[in-house]
GROMACS .gro file of C-alpha atoms in nm:
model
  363
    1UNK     CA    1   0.423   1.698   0.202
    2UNK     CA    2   0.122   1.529   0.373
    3UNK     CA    3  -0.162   1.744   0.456
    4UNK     CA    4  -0.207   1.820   0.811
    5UNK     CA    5  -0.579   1.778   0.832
    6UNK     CA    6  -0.525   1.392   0.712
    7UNK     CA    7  -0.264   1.260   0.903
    8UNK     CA    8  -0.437   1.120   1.189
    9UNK     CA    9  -0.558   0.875   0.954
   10UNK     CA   10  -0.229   0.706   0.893
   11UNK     CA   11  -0.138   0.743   1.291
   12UNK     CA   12  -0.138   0.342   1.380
   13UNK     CA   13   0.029   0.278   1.715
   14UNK     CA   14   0.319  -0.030   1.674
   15UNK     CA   15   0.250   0.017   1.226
   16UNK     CA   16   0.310   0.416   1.173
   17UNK     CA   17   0.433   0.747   1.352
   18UNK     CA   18   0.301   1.047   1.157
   19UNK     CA   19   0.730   1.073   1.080
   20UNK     CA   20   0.678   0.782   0.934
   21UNK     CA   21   0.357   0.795   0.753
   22UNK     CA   22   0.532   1.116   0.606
   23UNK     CA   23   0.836   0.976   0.535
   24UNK     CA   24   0.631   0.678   0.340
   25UNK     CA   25   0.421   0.936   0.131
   26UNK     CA   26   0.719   1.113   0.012
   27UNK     CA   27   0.878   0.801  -0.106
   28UNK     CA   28   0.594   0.712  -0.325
   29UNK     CA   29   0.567   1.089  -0.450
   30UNK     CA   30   0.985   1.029  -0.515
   31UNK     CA   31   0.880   0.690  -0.764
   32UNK     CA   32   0.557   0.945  -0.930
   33UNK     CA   33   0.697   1.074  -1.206
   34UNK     CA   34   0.616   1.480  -1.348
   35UNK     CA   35   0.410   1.320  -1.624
   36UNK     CA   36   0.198   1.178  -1.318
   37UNK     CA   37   0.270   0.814  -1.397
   38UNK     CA   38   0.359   0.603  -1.097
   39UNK     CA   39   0.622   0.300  -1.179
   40UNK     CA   40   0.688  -0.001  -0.920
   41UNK     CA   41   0.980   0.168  -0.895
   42UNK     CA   42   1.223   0.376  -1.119
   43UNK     CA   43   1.306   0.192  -1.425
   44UNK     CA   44   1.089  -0.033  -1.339
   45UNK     CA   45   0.745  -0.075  -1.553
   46UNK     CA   46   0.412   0.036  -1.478
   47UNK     CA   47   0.082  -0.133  -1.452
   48UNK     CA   48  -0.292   0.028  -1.411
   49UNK     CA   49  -0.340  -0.140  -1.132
   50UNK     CA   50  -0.093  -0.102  -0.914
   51UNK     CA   51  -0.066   0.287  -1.067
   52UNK     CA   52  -0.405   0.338  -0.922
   53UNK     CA   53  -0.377   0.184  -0.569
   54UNK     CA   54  -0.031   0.427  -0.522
   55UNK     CA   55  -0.256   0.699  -0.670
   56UNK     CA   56  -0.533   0.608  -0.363
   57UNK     CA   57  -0.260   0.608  -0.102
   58UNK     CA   58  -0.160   0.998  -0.213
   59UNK     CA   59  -0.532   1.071  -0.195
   60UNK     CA   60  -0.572   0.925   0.180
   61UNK     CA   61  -0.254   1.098   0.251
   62UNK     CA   62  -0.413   1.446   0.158
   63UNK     CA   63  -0.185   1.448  -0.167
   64UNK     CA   64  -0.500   1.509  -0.404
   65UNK     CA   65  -0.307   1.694  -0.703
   66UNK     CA   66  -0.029   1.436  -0.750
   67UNK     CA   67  -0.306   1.152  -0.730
   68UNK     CA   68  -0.540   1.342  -0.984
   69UNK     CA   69  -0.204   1.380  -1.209
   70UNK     CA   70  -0.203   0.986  -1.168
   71UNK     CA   71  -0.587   0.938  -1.309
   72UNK     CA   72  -0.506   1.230  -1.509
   73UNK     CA   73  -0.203   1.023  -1.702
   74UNK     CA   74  -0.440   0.723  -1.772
   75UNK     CA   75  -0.697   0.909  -1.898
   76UNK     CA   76  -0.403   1.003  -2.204
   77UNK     CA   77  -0.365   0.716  -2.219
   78UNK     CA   78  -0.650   0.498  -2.228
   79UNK     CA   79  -0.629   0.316  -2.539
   80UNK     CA   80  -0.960   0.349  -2.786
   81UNK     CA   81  -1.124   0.048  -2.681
   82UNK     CA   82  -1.118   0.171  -2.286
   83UNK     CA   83  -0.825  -0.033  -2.218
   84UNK     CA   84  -0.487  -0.023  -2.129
   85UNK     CA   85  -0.197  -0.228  -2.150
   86UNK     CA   86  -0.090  -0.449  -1.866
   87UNK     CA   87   0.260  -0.289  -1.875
   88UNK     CA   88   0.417   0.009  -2.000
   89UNK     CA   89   0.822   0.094  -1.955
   90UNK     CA   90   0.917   0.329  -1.707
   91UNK     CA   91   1.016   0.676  -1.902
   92UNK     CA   92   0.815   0.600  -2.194
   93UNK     CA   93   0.420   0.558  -2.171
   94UNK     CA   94   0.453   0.502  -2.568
   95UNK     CA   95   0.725   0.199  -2.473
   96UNK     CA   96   0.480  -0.078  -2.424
   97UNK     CA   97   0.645  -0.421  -2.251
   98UNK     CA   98   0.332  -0.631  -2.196
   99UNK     CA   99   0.068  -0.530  -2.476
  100UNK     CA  100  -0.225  -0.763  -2.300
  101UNK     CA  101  -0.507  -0.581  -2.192
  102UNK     CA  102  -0.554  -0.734  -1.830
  103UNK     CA  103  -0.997  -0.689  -1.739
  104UNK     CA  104  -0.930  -0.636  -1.340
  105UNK     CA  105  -0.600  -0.397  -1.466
  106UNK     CA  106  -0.872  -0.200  -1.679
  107UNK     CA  107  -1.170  -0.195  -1.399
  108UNK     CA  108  -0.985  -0.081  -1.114
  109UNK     CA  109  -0.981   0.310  -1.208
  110UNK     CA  110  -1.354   0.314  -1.140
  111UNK     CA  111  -1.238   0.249  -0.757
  112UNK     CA  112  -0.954   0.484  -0.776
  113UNK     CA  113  -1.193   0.727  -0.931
  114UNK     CA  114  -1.431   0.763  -0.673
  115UNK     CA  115  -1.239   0.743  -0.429
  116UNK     CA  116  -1.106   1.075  -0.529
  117UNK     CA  117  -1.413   1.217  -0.529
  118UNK     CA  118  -1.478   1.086  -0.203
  119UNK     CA  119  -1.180   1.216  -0.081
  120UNK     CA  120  -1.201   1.586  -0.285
  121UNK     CA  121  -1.588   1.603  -0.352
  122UNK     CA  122  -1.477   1.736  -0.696
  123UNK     CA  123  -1.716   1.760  -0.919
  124UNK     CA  124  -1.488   1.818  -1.212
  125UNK     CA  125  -1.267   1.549  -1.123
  126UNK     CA  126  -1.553   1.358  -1.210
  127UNK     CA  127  -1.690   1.471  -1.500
  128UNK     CA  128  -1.356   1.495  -1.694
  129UNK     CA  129  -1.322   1.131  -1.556
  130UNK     CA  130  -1.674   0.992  -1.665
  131UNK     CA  131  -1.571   0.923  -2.061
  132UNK     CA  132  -1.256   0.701  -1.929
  133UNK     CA  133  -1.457   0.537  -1.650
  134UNK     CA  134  -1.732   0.414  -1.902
  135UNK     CA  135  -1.502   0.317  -2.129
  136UNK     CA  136  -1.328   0.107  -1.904
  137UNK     CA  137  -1.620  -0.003  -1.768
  138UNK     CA  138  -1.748  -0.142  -2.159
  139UNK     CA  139  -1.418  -0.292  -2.219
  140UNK     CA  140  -1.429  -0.527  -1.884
  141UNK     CA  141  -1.758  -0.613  -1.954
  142UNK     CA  142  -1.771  -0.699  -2.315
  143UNK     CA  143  -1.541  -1.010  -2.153
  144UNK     CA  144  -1.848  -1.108  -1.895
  145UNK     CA  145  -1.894  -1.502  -1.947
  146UNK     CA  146  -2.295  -1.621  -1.950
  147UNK     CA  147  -2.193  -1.762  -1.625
  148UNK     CA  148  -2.113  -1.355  -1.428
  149UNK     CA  149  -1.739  -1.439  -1.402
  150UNK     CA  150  -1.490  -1.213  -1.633
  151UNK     CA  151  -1.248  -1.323  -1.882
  152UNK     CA  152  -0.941  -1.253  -1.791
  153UNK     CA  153  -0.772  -1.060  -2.058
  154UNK     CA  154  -0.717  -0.968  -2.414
  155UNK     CA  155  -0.411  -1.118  -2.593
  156UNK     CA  156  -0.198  -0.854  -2.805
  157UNK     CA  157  -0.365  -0.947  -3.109
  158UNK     CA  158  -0.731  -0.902  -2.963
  159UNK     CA  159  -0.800  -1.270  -2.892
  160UNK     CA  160  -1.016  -1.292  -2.558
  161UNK     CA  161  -0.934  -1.505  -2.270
  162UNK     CA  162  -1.247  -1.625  -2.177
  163UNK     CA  163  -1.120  -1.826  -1.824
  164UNK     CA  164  -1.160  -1.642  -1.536
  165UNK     CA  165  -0.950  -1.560  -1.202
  166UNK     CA  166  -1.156  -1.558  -0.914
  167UNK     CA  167  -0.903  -1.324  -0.766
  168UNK     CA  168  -0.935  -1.072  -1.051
  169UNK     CA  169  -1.300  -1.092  -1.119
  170UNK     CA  170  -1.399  -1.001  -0.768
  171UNK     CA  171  -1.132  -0.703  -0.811
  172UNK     CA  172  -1.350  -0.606  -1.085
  173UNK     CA  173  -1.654  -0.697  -0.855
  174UNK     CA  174  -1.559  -0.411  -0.615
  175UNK     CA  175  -1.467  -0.179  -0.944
  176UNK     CA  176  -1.865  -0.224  -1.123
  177UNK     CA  177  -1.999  -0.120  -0.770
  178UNK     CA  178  -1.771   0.224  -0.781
  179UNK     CA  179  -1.870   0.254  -1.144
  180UNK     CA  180  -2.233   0.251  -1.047
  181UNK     CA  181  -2.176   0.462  -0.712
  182UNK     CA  182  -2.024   0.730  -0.975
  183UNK     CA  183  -2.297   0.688  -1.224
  184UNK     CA  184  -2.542   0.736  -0.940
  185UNK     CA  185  -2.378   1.043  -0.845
  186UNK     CA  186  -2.401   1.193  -1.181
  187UNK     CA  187  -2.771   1.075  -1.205
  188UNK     CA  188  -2.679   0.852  -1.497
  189UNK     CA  189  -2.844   0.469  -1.441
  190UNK     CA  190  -2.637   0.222  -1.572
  191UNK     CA  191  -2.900  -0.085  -1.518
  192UNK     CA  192  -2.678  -0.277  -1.739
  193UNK     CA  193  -2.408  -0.235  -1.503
  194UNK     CA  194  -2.639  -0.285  -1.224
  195UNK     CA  195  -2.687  -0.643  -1.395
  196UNK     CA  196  -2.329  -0.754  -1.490
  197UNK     CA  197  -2.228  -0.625  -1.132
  198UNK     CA  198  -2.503  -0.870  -0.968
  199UNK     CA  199  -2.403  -1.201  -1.212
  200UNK     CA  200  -2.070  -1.159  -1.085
  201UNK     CA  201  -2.140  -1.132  -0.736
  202UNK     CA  202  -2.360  -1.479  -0.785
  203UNK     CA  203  -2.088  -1.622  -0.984
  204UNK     CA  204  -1.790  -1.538  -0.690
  205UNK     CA  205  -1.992  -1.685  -0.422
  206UNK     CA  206  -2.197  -1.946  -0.573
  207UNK     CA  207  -2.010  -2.064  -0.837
  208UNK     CA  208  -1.596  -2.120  -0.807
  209UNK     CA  209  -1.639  -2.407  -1.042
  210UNK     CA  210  -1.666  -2.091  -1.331
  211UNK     CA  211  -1.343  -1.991  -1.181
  212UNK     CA  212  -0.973  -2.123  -1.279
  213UNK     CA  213  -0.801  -2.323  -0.969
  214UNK     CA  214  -0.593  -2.092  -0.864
  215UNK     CA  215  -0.617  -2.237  -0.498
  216UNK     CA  216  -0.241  -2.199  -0.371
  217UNK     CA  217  -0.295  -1.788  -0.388
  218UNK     CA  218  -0.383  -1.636  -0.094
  219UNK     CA  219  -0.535  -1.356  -0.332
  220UNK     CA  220  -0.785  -1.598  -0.401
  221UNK     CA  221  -0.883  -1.649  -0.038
  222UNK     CA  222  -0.932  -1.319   0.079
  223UNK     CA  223  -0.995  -1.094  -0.221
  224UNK     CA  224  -1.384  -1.275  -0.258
  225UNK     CA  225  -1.373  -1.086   0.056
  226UNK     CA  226  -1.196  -0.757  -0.020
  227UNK     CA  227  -1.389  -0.706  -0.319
  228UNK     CA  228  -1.745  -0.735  -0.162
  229UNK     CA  229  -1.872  -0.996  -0.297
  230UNK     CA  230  -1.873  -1.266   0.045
  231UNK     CA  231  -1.986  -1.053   0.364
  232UNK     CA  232  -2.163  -1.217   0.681
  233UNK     CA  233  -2.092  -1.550   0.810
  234UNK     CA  234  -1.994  -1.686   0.500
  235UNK     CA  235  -1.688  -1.474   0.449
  236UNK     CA  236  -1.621  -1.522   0.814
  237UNK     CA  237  -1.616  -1.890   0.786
  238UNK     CA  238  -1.372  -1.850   0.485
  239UNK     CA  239  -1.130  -1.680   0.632
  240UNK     CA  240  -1.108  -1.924   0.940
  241UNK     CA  241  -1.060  -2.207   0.679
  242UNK     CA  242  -0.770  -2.119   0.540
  243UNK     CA  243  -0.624  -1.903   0.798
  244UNK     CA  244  -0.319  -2.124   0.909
  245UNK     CA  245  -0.256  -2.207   0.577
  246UNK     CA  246  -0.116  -1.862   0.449
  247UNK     CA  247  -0.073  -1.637   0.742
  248UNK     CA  248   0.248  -1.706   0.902
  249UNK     CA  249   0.270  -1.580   1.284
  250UNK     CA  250   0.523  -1.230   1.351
  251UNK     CA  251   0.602  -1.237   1.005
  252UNK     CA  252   0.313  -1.183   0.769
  253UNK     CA  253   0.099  -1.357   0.501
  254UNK     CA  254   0.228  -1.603   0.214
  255UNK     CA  255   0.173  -1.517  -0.146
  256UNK     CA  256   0.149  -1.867  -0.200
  257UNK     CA  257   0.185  -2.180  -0.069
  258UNK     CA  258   0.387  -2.404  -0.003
  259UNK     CA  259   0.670  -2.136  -0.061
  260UNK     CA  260   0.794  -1.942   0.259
  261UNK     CA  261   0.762  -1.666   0.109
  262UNK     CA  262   0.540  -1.373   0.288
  263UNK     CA  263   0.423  -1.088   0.141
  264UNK     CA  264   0.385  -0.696   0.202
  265UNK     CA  265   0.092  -0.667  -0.044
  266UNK     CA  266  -0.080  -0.961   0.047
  267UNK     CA  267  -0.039  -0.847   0.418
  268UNK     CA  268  -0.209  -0.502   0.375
  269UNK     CA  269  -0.506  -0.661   0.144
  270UNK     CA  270  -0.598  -0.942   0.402
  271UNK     CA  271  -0.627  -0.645   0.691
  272UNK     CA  272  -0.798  -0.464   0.456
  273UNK     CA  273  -1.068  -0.769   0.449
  274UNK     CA  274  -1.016  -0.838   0.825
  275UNK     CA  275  -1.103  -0.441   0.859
  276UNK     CA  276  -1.405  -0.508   0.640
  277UNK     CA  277  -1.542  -0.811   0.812
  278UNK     CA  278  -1.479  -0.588   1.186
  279UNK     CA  279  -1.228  -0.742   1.285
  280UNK     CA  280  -0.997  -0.473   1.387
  281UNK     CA  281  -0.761  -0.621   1.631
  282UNK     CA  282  -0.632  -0.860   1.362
  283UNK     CA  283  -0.621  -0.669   1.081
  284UNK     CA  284  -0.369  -0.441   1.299
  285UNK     CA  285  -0.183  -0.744   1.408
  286UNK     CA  286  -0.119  -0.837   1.046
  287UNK     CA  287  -0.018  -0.473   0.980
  288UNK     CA  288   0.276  -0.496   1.297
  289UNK     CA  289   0.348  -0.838   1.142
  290UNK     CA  290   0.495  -0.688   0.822
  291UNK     CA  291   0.664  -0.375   0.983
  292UNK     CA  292   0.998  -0.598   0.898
  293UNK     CA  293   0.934  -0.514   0.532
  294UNK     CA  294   1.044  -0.106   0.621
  295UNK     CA  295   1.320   0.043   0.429
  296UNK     CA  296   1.402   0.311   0.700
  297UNK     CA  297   1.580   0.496   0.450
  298UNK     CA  298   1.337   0.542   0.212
  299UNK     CA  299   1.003   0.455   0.393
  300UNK     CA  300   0.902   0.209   0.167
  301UNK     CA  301   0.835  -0.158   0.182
  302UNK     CA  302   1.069  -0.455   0.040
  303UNK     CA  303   0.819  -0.683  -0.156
  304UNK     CA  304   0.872  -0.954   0.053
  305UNK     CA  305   1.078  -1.193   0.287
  306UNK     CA  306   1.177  -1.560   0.212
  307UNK     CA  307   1.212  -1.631   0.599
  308UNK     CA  308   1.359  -1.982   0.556
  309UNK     CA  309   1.676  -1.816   0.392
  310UNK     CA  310   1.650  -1.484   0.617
  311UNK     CA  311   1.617  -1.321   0.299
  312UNK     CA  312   1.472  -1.036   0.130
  313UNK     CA  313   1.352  -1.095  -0.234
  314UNK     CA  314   1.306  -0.933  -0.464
  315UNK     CA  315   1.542  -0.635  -0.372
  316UNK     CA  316   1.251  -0.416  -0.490
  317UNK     CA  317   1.088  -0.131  -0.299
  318UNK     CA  318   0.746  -0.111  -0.464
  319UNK     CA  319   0.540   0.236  -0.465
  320UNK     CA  320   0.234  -0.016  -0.441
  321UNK     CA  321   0.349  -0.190  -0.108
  322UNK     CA  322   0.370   0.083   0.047
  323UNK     CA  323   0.035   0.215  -0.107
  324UNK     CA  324  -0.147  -0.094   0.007
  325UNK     CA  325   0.016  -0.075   0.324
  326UNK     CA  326  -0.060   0.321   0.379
  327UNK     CA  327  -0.468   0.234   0.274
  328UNK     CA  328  -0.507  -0.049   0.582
  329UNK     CA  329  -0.403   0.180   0.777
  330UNK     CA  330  -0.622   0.448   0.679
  331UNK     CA  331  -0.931   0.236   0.704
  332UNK     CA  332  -0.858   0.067   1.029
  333UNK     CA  333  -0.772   0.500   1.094
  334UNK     CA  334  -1.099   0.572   1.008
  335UNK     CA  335  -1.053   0.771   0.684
  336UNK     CA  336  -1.400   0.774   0.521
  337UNK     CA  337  -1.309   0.801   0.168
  338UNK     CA  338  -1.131   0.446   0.217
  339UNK     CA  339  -1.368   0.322   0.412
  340UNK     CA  340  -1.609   0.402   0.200
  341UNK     CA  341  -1.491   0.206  -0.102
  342UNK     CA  342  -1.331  -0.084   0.076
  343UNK     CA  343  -1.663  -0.105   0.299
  344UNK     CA  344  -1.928  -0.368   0.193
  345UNK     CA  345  -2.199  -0.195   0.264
  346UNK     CA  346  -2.154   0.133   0.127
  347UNK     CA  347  -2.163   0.045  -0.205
  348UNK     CA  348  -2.413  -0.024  -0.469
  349UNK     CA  349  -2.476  -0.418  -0.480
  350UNK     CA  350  -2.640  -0.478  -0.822
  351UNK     CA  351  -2.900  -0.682  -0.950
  352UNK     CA  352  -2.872  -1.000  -0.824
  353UNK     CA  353  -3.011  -1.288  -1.111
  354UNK     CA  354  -3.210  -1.592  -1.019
  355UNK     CA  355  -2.967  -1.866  -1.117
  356UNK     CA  356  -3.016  -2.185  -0.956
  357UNK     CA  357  -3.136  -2.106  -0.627
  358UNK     CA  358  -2.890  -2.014  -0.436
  359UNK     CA  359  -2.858  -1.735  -0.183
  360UNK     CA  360  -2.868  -1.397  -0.377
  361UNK     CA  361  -2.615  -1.211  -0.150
  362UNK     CA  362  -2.278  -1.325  -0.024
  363UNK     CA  363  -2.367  -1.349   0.301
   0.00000   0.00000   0.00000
């Protein structure tokens, strides 16, 4: 049951009623299963990533001991080299369907990490987290490119993938500054973090050349955004460029275009950057957009909606739509654990490098 004292936060008039907000938390505590591992769905696999943003929605829902049992079941899991696989079968954490070790997949605890602690002040939490955080943290980085961007992944047999997604690497970008607002809070300097975190900030907004094309994703027009690395004017001006092209009036934001096919995920992450950039009044507009997406019966979120056909596809109510969905809403509520970590400005920024002379921040 959500806690009392946190509800408010997910109160968003014309998104959620506190029923509802309720009624949303309990279906992504019904997917969790004892062992603390949160699938898409039942039977379906699980991935780190989308494990720990479900995991963030319990926490800003008050739910802190089934999100800890979340970090909790990746910590067992971790694999020696701080990684984990991209996908593991639902039922069986041993069961592995996609053994490539993903570098955003692997970063994003750090964020889901402090964020519990933000959300707990736990100092345990932390410490019996630290060993899996710097792991993690080693693993991502040992993939940095001379240029600041991130490889994108280990194959199965160890090879690295040394192009990078700008979509995943500023994912990452948000994850290094969590990692070094938790080693800060353990008085623990990381300066090499404080390095790698400041190349890849220079890379994301000075460089998309060091990035694979990856152009039609909205992800990779908003997350430079979400993940802190473009702030100011400059991610203002980005997100007026391509506005039109993926957000799609009443009914939400394309994954990609040209498909007409919009998004619950994508939806929540670009309020999550409008939030972030101050601008409220759209980010809740987006949210109403998407309020199609609502499985009354379960209070989760269909993926998304092919609106040329009239269509819902795929028939799959995801724990993480409904997590992204539940973490707008409590920034744009005012919860400060989330605003803290999806904030740009309450985060550690890095050391930026002198490159080639352009700007040092993202603004």
């Amino acid at each position: 049951m959500t806690s009392p004292e946190r509800k408010e936060h997910l109160v968003l008039p014309g998104v959620l009623t506190a029923d509802q907000a309720a009624h949303t938390v309990r279906g992504i505590l019904a997917v969790q299963r004892e062992d603390g591992a949160i699938p898409w769905f039942r039977g379906h696999h699980l991935d780190p990533w989308d494990h720990t943003e479900a995991a963030m929605a319990l926490d800003a829902a008050g739910e802190h001991a089934a999100a800890a049992r979340a970090y909790e079941w990746l910590a067992r899991h971790q694999n020696p080299d701080g990684s984990w696989y991209a996908a593991y079968a639902d039922g069986d954490p041993h069961d592995v369907t996609d053994r490539g070790r993903e570098t955003n997949f692997c970063a994003y605890l750090s964020v889901g990490v402090w964020h519990h602690y933000l959300s707990t002040g736990d100092d345990t939490f932390l410490d019996r987290m630290w060993p899996a955080v710097v792991a993690s943290v080693e693993f991502v980085l040992a993939l940095q490119q001379p240029g600041g961007e991130i490889g994108w992944k280990r194959e199965p047999d160890g090879t690295p993938v040394n192009e990078a997604l700008l979509t995943g690497s500023s994912s990452i970008h948000q994850a290094l500054r969590c990692a070094l607002a938790i080693a800060d809070e353990r008085e623990e300097p990381q300066p090499d973090w404080e390095l790698a975190t400041g190349a890849l900030a220079h890379a994301i907004h000075s460089h998309p050349e060091r990035f694979l094309d990856k152009d039609r994703y909205s992800m990779d027009w908003y997350y430079p955004i979400l993940g802190g690395a473009l702030t100011g004017a400059r991610a203002k001006s980005r997100m007026e460029a391509d506005w039109d092209r993926f957000v799609v009036p009443g009914l939400g934001v394309r994954c990609v275009v040209p498909n007409n096919w919009v998004t619950g995920g994508e939806s929540a992450e670009l309020a999550l950057s409008l939030w972030a950039l101050g601008e409220s009044d759209r980010a809740l507009e987006i949210l109403k957009s998407i309020q199609h997406l609502r499985d009354p019966e379960s209070g989760l979120y269909w993926t998304g909606y092919v609106f040329d056909d009239k269509a819902i596809w795929p028939r799959e109510l995801t724990s993480w739509t409904a997590g992204s969905i539940l973490l707008a809403v409590a920034a744009l509520g005012g919860d400060e654990a989330t605003c803290a970590v999806f904030s740009g400005d309450r985060l550690p920024v890095g050391l930026a490098p002198e490159c080639c002379g352009a700007p040092a921040g993202g603004q």
